Coordinates of C-alpha atoms in Angstrom, one line a residue:
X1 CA -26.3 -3.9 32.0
X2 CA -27.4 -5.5 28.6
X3 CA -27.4 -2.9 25.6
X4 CA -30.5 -2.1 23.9
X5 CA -31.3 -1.2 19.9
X6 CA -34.3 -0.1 18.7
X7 CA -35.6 -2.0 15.5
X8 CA -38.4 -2.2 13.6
X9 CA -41.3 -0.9 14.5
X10 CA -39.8 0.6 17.6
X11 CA -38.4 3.3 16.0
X12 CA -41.6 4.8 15.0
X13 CA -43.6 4.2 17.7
X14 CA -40.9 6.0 19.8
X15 CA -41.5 9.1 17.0
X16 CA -45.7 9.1 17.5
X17 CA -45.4 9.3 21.1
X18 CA -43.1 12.0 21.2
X19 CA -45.5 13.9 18.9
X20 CA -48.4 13.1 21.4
X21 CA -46.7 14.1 24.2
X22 CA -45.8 17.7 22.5
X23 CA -49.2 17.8 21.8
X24 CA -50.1 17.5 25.4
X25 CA -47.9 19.7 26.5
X26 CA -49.0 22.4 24.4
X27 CA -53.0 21.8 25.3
X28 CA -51.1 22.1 29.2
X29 CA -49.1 25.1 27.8
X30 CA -52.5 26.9 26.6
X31 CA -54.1 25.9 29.9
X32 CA -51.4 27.3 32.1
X33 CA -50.8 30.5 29.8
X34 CA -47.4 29.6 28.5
X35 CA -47.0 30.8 24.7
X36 CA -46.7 27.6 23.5
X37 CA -44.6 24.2 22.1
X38 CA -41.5 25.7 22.8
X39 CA -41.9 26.9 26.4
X40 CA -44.1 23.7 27.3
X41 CA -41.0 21.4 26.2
X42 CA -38.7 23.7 28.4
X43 CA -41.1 23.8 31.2
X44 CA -40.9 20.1 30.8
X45 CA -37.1 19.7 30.7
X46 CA -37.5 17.7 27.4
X47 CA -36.9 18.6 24.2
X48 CA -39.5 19.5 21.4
X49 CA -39.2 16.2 19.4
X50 CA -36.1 14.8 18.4
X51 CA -35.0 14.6 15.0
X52 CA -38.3 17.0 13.5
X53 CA -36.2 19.5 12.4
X54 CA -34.6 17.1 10.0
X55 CA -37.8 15.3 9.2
X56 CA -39.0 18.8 7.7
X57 CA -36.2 19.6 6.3
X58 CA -36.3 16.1 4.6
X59 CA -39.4 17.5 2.4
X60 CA -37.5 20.5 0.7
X61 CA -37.2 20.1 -2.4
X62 CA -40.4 17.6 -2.9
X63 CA -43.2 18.3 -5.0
X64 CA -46.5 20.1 -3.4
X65 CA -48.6 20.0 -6.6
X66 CA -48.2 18.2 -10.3
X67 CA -49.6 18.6 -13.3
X68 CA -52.3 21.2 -11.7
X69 CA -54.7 22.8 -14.3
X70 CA -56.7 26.1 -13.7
X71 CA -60.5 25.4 -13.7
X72 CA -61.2 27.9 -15.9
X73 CA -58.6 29.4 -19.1
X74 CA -57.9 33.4 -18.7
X75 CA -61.3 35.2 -19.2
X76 CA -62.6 38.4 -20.1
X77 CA -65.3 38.3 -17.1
X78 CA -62.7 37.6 -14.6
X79 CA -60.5 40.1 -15.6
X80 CA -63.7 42.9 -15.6
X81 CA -64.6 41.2 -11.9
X82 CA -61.0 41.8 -10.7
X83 CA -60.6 45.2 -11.7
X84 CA -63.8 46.3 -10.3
X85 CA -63.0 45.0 -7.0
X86 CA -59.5 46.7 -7.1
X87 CA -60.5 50.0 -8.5
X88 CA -58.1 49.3 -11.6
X89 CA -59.3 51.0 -14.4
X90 CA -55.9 50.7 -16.9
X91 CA -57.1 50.1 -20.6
X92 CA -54.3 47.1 -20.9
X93 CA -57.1 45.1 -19.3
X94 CA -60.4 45.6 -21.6
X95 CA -61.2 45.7 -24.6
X96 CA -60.1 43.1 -27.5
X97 CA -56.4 43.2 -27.2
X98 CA -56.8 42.9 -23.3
X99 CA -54.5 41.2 -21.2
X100 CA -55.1 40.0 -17.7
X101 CA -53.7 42.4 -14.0
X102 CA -50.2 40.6 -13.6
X103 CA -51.1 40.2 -10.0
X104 CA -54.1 37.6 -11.1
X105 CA -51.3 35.0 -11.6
X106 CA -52.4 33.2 -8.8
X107 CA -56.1 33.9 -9.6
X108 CA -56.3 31.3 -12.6
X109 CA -54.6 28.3 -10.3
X110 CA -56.9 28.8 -7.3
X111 CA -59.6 25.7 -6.8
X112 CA -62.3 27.3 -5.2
X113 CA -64.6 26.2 -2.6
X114 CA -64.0 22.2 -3.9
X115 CA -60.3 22.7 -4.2
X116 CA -57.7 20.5 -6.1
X117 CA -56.8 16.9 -6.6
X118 CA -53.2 17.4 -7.3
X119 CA -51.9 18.2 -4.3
X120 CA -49.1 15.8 -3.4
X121 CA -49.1 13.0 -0.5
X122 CA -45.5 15.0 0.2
X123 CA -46.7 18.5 1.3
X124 CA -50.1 16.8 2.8
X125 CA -47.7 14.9 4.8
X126 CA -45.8 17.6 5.6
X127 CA -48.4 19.3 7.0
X128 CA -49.3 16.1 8.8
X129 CA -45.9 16.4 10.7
X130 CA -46.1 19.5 11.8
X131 CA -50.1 19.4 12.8
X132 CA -48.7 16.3 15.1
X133 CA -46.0 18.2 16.3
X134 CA -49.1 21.1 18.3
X135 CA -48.4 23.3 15.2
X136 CA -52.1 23.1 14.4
X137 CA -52.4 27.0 13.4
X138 CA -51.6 28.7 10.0
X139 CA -51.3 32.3 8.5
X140 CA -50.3 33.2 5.2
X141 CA -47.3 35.7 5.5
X142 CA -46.5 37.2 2.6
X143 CA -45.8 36.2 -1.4
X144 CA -43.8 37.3 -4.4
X145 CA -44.5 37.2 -7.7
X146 CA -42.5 37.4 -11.2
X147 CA -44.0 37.6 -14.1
X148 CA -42.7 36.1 -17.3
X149 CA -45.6 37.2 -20.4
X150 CA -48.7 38.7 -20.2
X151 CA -51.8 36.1 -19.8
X152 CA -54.8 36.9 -22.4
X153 CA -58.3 35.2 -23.0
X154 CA -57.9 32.3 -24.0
X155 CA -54.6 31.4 -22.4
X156 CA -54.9 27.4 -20.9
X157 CA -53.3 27.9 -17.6
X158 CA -51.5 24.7 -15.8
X159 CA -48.9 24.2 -12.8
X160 CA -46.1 22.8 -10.9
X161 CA -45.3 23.7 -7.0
X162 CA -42.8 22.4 -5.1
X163 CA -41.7 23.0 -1.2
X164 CA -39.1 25.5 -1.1
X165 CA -38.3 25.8 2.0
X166 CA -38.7 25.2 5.4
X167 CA -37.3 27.0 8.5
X168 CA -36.2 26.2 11.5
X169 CA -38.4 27.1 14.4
X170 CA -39.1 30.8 14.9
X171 CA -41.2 32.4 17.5
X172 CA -42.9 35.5 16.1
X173 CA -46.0 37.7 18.3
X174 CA -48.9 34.9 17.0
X175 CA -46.3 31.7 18.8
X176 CA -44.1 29.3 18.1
X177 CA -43.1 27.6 14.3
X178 CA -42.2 26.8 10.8
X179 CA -42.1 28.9 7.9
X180 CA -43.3 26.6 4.9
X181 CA -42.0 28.0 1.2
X182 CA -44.1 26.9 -2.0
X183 CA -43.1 27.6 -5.4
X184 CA -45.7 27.6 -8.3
X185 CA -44.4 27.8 -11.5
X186 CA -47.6 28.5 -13.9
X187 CA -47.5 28.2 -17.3
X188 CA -50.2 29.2 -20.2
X189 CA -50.1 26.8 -23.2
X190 CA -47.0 25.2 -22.2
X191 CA -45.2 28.0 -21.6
X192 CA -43.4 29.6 -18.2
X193 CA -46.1 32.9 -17.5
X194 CA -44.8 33.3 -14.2
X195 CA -43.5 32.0 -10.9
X196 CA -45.4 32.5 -7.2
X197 CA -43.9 32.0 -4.0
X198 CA -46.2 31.6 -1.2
X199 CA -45.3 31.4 2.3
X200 CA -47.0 30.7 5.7
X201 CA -46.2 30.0 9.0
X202 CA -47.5 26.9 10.9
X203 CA -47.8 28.0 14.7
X204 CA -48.7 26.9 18.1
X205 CA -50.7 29.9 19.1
X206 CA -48.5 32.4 22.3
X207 CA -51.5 32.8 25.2
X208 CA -53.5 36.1 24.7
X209 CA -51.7 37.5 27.9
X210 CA -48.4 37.0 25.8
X211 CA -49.4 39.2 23.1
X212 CA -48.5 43.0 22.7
X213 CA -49.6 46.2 20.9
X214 CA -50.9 46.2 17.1
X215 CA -48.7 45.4 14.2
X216 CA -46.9 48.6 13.3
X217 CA -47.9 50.1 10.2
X218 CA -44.8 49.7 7.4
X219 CA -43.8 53.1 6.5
X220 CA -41.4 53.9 3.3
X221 CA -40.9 56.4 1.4
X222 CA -44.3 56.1 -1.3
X223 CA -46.9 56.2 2.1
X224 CA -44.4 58.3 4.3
X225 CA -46.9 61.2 4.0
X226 CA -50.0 59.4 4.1
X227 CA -49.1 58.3 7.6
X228 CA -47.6 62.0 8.6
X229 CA -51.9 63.5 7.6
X230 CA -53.2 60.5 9.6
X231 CA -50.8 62.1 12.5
X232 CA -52.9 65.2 11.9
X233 CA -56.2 64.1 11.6
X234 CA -56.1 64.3 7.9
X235 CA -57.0 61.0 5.0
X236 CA -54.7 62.1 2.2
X237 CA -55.1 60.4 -1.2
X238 CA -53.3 60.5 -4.2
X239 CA -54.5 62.5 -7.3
X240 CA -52.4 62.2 -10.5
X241 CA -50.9 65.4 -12.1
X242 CA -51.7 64.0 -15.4
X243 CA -55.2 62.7 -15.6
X244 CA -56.5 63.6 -12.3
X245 CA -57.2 60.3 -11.2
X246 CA -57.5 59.8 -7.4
X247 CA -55.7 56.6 -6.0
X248 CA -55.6 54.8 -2.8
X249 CA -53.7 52.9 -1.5
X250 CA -50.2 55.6 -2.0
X251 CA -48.3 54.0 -5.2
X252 CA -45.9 55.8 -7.0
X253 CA -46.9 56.0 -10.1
X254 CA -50.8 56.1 -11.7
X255 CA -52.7 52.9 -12.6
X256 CA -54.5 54.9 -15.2
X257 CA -52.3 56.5 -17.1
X258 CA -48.6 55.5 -15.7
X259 CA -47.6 59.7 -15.2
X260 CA -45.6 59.1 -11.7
X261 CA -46.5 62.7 -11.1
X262 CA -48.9 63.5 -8.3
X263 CA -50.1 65.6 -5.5
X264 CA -52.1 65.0 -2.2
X265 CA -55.4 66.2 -1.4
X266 CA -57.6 65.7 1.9
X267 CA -60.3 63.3 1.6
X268 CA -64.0 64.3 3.2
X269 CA -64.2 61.2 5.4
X270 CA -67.7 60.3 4.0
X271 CA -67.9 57.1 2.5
X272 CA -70.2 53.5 2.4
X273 CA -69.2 49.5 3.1
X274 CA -68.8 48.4 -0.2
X275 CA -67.8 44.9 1.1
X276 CA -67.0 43.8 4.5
X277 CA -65.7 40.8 6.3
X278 CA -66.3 39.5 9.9
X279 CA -62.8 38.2 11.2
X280 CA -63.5 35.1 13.3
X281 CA -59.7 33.2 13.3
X282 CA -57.2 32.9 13.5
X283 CA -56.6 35.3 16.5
X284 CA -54.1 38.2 16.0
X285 CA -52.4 39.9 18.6
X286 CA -53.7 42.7 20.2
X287 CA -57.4 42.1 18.2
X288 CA -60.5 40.8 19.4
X289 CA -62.3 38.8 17.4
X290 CA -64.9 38.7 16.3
X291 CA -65.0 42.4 14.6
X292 CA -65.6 43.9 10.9
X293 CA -63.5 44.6 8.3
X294 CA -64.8 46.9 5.3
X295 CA -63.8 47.7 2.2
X296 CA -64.8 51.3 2.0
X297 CA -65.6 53.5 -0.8
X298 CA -65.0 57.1 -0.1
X299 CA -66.5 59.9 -1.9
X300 CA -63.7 60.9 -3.9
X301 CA -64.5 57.3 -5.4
X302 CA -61.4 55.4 -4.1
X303 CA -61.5 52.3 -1.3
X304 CA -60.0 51.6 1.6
X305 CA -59.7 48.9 3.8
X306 CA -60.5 49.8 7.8
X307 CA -62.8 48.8 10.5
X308 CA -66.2 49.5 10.8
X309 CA -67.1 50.8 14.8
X310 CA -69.8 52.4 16.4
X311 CA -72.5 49.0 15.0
X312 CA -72.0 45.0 16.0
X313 CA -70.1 43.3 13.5
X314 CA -73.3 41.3 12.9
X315 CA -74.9 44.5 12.0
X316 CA -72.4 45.6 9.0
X317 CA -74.4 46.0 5.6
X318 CA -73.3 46.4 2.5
X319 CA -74.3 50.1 1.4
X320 CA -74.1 51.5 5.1
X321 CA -73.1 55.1 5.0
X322 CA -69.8 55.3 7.2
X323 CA -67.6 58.6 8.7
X324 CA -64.2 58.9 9.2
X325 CA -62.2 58.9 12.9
X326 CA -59.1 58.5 14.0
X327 CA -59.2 55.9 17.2
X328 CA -56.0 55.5 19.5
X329 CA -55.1 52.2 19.6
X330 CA -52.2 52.4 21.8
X331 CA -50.0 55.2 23.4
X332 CA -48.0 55.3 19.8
X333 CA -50.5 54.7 17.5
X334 CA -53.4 56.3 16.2
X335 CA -55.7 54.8 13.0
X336 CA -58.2 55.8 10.8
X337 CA -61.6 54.2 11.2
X338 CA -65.6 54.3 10.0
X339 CA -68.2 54.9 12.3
X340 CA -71.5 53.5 11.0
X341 CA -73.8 56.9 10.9
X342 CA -76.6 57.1 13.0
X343 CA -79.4 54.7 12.4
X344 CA -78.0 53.3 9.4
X345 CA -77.7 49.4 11.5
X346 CA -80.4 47.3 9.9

């Protein structure tokens, strides 16, 4: 028997076809109603693709984006924009000494619909891998945030990301993959404002007969008895001991005048769309798309995000008055939801 190396180009030509043949498998895996990469390779008696866990883990540390500037310096109209659509009324953030919501950090880095050009070859290539690999599907999971100095008008905002992290493979509810880790660290004038961490999860999507019951609603204890009214057929919201001011969602303390004293009072249930968005993909489990999503405003004059039922999704309007119901999604769990009102659909 004469030994055999592999040289040159063999090498990876060996590594494309392995990455075509996982992408085979899952396309057969989808067919066949297996979850996905991870059961098709085991199905197959091969294994996923040699060596990929060290190729991602070769990227760590690499840069995403360089020398990124924000298309537009920290602005007053912005700011105004931002609070209205969060129902923030605190006076840090109007008025001549204003400073921009800490949570906008990432707002002033974002590129819009034409995006950025500083994104590096590294975490495009990244992505590349793992696309090749039948991870072709992606869901932002969560972020954190630390802030460093307020951002005011004015403030010339530019960046730095780098890949984190990235784990081995997981299989969660949605299938099988990697969690990707960027860090941004965004800076106004030269100076470190604040860091964001961003995380998503490239996935080969688990079959739809694979998937289970709703997400579970994350109960501590600031929301603890929000969650016991909606048990009782009641929408509780916040009102501040201090000011009076209603709030929603539960928070412990006020956004308009920081008192952290409060009391609960029922909410009517009457309400309108003040937004709305029709959820097309990625598929979740235990949802059907397509459906609505609003952004209600109830009559106490806080918002809420639910679905809209009782109208096609293609019928939500902004404006459209809306009641409160509680609708059983499963034996354990019971949400609150807005019917369209009769002949409101346009």
């Amino acid at each position: 028997m004469n030994d055999t190396k592999e040289s040159g180009p063999v090498g990876p030509m060996r590594q494309v076809g392995q990455l075509g043949q996982v992408r085979k498998m899952a396309e057969a895996a989808e067919a066949a109603g297996v979850a996905g990469v991870e059961e098709a390779a085991e199905a197959a008696g091969v294994a996923e693709v040699d060596g990929i866990q060290e190729r991602l883990k070769a990227y760590e540390g690499r840069a995403a984006a360089i020398a990124g500037a924000g298309k537009d310096p920290v602005n007053a109209p912005m700011i105004r924009h931002w609070c209205e659509a969060m129902g923030d009324t605190n006076t840090a953030y109007r008025g001549p000494d204003a400073v921009a919501p800490p949570t906008m950090l990432q707002a002033w880095t974002m590129g819009g619909l034409s995006g950025h050009t500083d994104r590096s070859e590294a975490y495009d290539g990244l992505l590349a891998l793992l696309d090749g690999a039948g991870y072709t599907s992606v869901v932002a999971t969560d972020c954190e945030q630390e802030y460093l100095r307020p951002l005011k008008p004015g403030d010339v905002i530019t960046f730095d990301a780098v890949i984190e992290s990235v784990s081995e493979r997981k299989t969660t509810k949605l299938g099988t993959g990697h969690f990707v880790t960027t860090r941004m660290d965004v800076r106004a004038g030269g100076e470190l404002a604040g860091t964001h961490r961003f995380r998503i999860l490239k996935y080969a999507p688990a079959s739809k007969r694979s998937w289970g019951k709703r997400p579970r609603p994350v109960i501590n204890r600031d929301n603890a008895e929000f969650w016991e009214g909606v048990a009782a057929h009641r929408l509780l919201i916040q009102r501040c001991a201090e000011c009076a001011t209603p709030r929603f969602p539960w928070l412990p303390g006020c956004n308009a005048c920081g008192s952290q004293e409060w009391d609960a009072v029922e909410a009517s249930g009457s309400g309108t769309v003040f937004s709305y968005v029709v959820m097309h993909h990625p598929p979740f489990p235990a949802f059907d798309p397509p459906y609505a999503v609003g952004l209600i405003e109830l009559a106490e004059g806080v918002r809420m995000v639910s679905n809209v039922v009782g109208v096609p999704y293609d019928k939500v309007r902004i404006g459209m008055p809306v009641q409160l119901e509680f609708r059983r999604v499963d034996e354990e769990l019971e949400l609150p939801v807005f019917r369209a009102a009769a002949g409101s659909e346009v």
